[in-house]
Coordinates of C-alpha atoms in Angstrom, one line a residue:
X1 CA 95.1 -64.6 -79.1
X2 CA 98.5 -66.6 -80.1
X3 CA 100.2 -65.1 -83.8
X4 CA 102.3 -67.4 -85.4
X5 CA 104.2 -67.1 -89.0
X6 CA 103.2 -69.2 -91.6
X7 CA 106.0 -71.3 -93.0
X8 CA 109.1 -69.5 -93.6
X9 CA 106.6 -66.0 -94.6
X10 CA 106.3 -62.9 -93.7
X11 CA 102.8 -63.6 -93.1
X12 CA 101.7 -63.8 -89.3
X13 CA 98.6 -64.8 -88.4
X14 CA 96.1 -65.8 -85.1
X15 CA 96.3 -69.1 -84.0
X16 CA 93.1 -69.6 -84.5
X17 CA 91.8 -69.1 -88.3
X18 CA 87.9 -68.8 -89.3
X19 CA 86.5 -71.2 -91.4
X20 CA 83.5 -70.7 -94.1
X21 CA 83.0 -73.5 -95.9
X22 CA 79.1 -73.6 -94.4
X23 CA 78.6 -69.6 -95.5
X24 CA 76.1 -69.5 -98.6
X25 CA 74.5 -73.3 -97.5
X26 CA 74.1 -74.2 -93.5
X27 CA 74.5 -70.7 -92.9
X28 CA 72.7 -67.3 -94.6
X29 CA 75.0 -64.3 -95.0
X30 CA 73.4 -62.4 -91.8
X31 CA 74.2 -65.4 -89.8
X32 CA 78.0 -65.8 -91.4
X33 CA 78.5 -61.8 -91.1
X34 CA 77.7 -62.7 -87.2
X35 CA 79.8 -65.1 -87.1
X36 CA 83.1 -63.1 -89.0
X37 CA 82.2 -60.1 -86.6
X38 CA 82.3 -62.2 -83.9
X39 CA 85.3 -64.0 -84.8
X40 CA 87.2 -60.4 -85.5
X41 CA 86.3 -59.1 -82.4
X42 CA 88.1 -61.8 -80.4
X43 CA 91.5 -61.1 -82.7
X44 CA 90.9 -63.5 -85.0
X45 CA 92.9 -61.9 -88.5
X46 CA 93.1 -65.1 -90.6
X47 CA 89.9 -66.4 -93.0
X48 CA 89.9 -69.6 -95.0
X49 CA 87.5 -70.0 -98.3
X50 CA 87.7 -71.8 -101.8
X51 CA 86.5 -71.3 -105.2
X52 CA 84.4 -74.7 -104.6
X53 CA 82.7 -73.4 -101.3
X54 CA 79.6 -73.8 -100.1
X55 CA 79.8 -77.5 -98.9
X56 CA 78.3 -79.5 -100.2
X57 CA 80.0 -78.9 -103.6
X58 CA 77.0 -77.7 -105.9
X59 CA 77.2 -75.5 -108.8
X60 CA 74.3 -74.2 -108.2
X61 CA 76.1 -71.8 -104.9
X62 CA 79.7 -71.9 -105.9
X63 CA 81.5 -69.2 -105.4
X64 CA 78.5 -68.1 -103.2
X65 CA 80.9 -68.4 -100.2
X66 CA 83.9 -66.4 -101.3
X67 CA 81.1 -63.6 -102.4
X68 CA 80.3 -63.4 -98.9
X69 CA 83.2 -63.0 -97.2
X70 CA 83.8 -60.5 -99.9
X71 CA 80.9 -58.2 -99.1
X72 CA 82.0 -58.8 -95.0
X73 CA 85.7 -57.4 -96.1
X74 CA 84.4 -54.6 -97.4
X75 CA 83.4 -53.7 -93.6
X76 CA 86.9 -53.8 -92.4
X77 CA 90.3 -52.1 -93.5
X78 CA 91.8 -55.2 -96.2
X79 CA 95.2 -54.9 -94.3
X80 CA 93.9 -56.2 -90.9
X81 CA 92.6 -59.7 -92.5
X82 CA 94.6 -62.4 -93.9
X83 CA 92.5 -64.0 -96.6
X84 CA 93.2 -67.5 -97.6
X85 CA 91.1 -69.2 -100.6
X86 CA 91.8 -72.2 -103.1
X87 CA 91.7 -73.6 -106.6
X88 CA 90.3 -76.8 -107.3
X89 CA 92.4 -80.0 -108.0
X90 CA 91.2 -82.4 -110.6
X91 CA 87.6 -83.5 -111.1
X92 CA 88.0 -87.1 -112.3
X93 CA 88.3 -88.9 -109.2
X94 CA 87.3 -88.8 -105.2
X95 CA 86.2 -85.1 -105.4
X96 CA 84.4 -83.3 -108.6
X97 CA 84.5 -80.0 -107.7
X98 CA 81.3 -77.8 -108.6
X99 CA 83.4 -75.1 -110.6
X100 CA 84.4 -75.0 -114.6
X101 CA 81.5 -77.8 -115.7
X102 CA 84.0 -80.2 -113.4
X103 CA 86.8 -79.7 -115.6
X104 CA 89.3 -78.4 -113.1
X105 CA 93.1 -79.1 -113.1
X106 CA 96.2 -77.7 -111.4
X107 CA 97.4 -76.6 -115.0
X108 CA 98.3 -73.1 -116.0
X109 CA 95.0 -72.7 -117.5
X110 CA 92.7 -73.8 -115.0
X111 CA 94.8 -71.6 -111.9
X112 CA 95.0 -68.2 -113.8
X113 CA 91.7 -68.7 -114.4
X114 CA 90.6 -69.8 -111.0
X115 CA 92.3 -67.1 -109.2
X116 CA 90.9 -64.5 -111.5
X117 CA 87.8 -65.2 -110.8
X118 CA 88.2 -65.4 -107.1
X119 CA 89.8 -62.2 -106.9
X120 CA 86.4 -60.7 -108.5
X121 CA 84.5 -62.3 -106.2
X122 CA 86.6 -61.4 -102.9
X123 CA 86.1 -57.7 -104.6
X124 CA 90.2 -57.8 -103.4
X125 CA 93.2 -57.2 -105.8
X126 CA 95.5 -59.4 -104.0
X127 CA 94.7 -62.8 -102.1
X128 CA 97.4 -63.7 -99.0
X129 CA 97.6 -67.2 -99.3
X130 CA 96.6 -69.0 -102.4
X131 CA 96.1 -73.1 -101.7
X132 CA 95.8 -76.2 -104.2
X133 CA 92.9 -77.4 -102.4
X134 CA 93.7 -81.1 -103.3
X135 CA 96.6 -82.8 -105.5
X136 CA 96.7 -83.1 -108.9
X137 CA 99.5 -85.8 -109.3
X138 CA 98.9 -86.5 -112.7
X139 CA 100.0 -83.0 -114.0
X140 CA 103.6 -82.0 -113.5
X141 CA 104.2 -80.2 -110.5
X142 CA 107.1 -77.4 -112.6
X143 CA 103.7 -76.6 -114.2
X144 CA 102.1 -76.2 -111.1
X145 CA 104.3 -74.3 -109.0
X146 CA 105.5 -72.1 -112.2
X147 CA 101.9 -70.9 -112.6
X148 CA 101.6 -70.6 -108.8
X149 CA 104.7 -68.6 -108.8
X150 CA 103.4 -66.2 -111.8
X151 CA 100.6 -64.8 -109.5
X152 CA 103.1 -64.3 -106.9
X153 CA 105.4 -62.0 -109.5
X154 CA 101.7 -60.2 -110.8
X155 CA 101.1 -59.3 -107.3
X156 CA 97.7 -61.0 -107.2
X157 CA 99.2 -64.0 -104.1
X158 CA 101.4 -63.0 -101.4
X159 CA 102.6 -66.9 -100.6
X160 CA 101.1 -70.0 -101.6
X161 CA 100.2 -73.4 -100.0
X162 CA 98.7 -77.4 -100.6
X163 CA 95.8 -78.9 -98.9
X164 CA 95.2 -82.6 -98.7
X165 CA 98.4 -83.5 -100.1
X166 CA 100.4 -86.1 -98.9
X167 CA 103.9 -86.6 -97.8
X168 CA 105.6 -87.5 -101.4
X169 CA 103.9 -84.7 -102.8
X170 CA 104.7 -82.0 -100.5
X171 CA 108.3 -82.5 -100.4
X172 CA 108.2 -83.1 -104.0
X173 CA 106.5 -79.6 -104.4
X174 CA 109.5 -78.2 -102.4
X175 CA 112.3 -79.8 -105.1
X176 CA 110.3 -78.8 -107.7
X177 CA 110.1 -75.0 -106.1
X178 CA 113.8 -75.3 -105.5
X179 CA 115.1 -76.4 -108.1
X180 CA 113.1 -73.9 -111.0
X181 CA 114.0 -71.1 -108.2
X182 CA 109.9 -70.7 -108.1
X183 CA 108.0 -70.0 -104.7
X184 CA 107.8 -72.3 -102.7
X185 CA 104.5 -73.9 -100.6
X186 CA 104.5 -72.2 -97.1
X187 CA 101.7 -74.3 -95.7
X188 CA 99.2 -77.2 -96.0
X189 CA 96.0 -77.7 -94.9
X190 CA 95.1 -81.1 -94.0
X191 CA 92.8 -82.9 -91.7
X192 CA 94.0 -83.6 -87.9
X193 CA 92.4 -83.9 -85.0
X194 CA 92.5 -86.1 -82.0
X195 CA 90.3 -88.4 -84.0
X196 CA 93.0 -88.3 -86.6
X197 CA 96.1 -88.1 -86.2
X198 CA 97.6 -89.3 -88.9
X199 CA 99.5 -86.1 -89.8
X200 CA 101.8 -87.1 -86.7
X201 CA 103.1 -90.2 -88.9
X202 CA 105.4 -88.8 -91.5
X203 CA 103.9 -85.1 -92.8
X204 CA 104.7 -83.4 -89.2
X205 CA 108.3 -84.4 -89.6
X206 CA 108.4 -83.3 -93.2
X207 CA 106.7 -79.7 -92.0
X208 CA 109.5 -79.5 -89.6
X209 CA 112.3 -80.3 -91.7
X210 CA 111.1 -77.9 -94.6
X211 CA 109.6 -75.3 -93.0
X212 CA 106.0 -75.8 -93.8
X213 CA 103.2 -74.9 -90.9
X214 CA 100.2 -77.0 -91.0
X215 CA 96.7 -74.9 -91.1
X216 CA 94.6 -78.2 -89.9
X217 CA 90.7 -78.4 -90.6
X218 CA 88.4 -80.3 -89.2
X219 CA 89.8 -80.4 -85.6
X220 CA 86.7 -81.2 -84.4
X221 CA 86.6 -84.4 -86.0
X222 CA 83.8 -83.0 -88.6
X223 CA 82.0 -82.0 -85.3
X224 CA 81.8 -85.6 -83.9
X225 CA 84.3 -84.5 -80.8
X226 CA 81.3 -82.4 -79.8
X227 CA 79.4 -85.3 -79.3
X228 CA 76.5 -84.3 -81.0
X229 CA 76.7 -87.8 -82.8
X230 CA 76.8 -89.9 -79.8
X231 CA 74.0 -92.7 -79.3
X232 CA 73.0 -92.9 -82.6
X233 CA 71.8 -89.2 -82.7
X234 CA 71.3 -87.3 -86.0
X235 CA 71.2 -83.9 -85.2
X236 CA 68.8 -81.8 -87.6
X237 CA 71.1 -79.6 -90.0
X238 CA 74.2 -81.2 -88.6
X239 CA 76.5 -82.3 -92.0
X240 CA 76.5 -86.0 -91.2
X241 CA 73.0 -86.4 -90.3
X242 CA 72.4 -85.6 -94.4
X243 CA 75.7 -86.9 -96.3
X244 CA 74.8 -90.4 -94.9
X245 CA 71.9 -89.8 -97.0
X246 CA 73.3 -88.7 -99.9
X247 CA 75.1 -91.8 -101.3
X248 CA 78.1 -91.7 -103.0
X249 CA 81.4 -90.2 -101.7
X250 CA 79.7 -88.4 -99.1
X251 CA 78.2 -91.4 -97.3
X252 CA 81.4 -92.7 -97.7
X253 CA 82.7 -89.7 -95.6
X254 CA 79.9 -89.6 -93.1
X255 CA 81.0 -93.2 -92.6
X256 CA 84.7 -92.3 -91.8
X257 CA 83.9 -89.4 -89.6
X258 CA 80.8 -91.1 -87.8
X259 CA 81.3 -94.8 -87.0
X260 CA 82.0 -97.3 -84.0
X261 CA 85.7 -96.1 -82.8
X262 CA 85.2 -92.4 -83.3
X263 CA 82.4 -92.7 -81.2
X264 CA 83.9 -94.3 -78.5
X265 CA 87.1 -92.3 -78.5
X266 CA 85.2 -89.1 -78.3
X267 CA 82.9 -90.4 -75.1
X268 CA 86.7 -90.6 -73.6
X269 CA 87.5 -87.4 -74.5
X270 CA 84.2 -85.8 -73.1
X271 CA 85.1 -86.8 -69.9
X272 CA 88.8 -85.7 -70.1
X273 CA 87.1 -82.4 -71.2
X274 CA 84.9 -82.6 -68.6
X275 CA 87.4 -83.5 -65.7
X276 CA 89.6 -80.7 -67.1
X277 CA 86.2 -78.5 -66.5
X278 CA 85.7 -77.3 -69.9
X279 CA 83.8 -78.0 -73.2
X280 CA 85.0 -80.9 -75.6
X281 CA 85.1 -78.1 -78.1
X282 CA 87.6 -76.4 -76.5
X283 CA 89.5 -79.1 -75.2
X284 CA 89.8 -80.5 -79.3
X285 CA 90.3 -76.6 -80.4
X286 CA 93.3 -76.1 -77.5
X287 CA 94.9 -79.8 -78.2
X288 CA 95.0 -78.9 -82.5
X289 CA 96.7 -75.7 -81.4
X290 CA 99.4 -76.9 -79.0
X291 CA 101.4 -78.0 -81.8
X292 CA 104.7 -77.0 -83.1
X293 CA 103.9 -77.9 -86.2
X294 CA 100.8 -76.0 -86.5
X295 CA 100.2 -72.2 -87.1
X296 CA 96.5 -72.1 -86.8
X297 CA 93.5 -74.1 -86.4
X298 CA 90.7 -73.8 -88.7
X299 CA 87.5 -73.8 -87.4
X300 CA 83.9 -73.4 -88.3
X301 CA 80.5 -72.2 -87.5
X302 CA 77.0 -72.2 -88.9
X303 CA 75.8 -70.4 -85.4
X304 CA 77.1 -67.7 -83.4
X305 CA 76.4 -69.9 -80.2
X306 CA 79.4 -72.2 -81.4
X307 CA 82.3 -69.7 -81.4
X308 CA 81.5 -69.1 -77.8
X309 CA 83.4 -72.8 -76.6
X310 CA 85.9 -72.4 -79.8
X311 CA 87.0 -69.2 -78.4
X312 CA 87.3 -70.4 -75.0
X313 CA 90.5 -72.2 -76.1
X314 CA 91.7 -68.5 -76.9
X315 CA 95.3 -68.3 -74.9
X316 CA 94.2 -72.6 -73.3
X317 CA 97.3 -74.3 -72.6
X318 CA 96.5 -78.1 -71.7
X319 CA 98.5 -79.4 -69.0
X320 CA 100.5 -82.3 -69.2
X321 CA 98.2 -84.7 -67.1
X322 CA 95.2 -83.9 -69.6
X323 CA 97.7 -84.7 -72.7
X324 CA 98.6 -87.7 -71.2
X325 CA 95.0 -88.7 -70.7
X326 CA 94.5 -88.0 -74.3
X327 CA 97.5 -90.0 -76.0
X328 CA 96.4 -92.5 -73.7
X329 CA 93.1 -92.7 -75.7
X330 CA 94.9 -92.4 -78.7
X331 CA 96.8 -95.4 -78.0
X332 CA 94.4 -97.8 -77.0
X333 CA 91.9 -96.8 -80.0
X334 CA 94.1 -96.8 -82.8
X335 CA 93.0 -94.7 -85.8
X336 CA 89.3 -94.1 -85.0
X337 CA 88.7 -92.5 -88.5
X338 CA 90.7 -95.4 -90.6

């Protein structure tokens, strides 16, 4: 297993970092203890949650994930896991998160209180990286990264970090941080895969030139790079087989992840996977990793069974005749997921 630092930290973590959003819906908590065990066995020290996890966002489970992996940390020393979680942006527009009656903001208020009450259900005193989990443009950021930088001084957040942000707003967060002398975001967590690679437009060079690591999710494409979705198949349980019955934003979503050019780029990719002689998983888990802009790949699980061709990219360097393959793909089916 690969360690890299994230951003300019002290923090260094595995190159590979477990995902729970599916803990406490898709998967019970004996199957997501499985999958944590199985996942710290093979070196993994790095864990991703939110405050708004499970998925799909529901008040009636949230928080349910975080409570989980709390009870799993309590069956490991706290100083061999790096725990990552997140506080909800605002509630009035794409996402509505299921916490505070929807009322969330990234105001003063809404992260003390946020971060208290993930701290109680981690059962930890202290979270390692504390994350915005999407923008909340409309509120200052000096209020933002002031508040963000209180927790740091209480002791409660080692570093901090965005997710879903975009390029103004990350290097606006850094001007902000640098000119009130507050911390500063050390990563962000956005969607990339080879399916999307948007990131590559204008937020890797901005990561490079301030010193932020990307923490992608979703490098499987939201599973479609497994191919599960090919042919028209809805796979029972699989995420997309329900959101495009759900309406709304999340039939929107199933729409971007599943549709005509993400299917057709990921046939292409199966058989560069397959020529390469190895899973597409692992092919999409080793390509998100092999980037010096990344520190590590988020994954996810709601079966043991799928960790096995995740962690075959453990240690995978792709060769340069299967990346060429691949941006050849890229290339000639431009943005499959818009």
């Amino acid at each position: 297993m690969g360690h890299k630092r994230l951003g300019k930290s002290a923090i260094v973590v595995s190159d590979i970092c477990m995902g729970t959003m599916t803990f406490g819906s898709s998967a019970d908590e004996a199957t997501s203890f499985r999958i944590l065990d199985r996942a710290f066995d093979a070196g993994i020290n790095f864990y991703d949650t939110a405050e708004n996890y499970p998925v799909p966002p529901d008040p009636k489970w949230a928080g349910r994930t975080e409570e989980i992996l709390g009870r799993w940390m309590k069956t490991k020393s706290r100083d061999a896991l790096i725990i990552a979680t997140k506080v909800s942006g605002p509630s009035h527009g794409w996402i509505k998160s299921a916490q505070r009656s929807a009322m969330t903001a990234l105001d003063r208020h809404n992260i003390v209180t946020a971060v208290e009450a993930s701290l109680k259900r981690l059962g930890t005193d202290y979270i390692d990286l504390y994350q915005t989990h999407w923008p909340d443009h409309g509120v200052a950021y000096d209020e933002t990264m002031l508040a963000l930088d209180e927790l740091i001084q209480a002791g409660k957040v080692r570093i901090i970090g965005c997710s879903n942000e975009t390029t103004w707003g990350l290097t606006k967060s850094v001007a902000v941080a640098e000119r009130l002398g507050t911390a500063r975001y050390q990563t962000i967590q956005n969607n990339f895969s080879l399916n999307n690679r948007r990131f590559e437009d204008e937020l890797a060079q901005a990561c490079r030139q301030e010193g932020v690591s990307l923490i992608p999710y979703s490098p499987l494409g939201g599973g479609v790079l497994s191919g599960k979705y090919q042919g028209g198949a809805t796979p029972e349980g699989a995420r997309f087989s329900s959101y495009i019955n759900l309406g709304g934003r999340h039939t929107v979503m199933a729409r971007r992840f599943v549709n005509e050019k993400s299917l057709a780029a990921t046939e292409r990719y199966m058989a560069i996977a397959a020529e390469a002689g190895m899973a597409p998983v692992t092919l999409a888990t080793a390509w998100s990793k092999q980037h010096d802009f990344v520190a590590s790949t988020i994954v996810g699980a709601t079966r043991e069974d799928q960790m096995d061709d995740i962690l075959a990219a453990t240690d995978l360097t792709l060769g340069q005749d299967v990346l060429d393959a691949i941006n050849k793909v890229s290339k000639e089916i431009l943005y499959p997921m818009g």
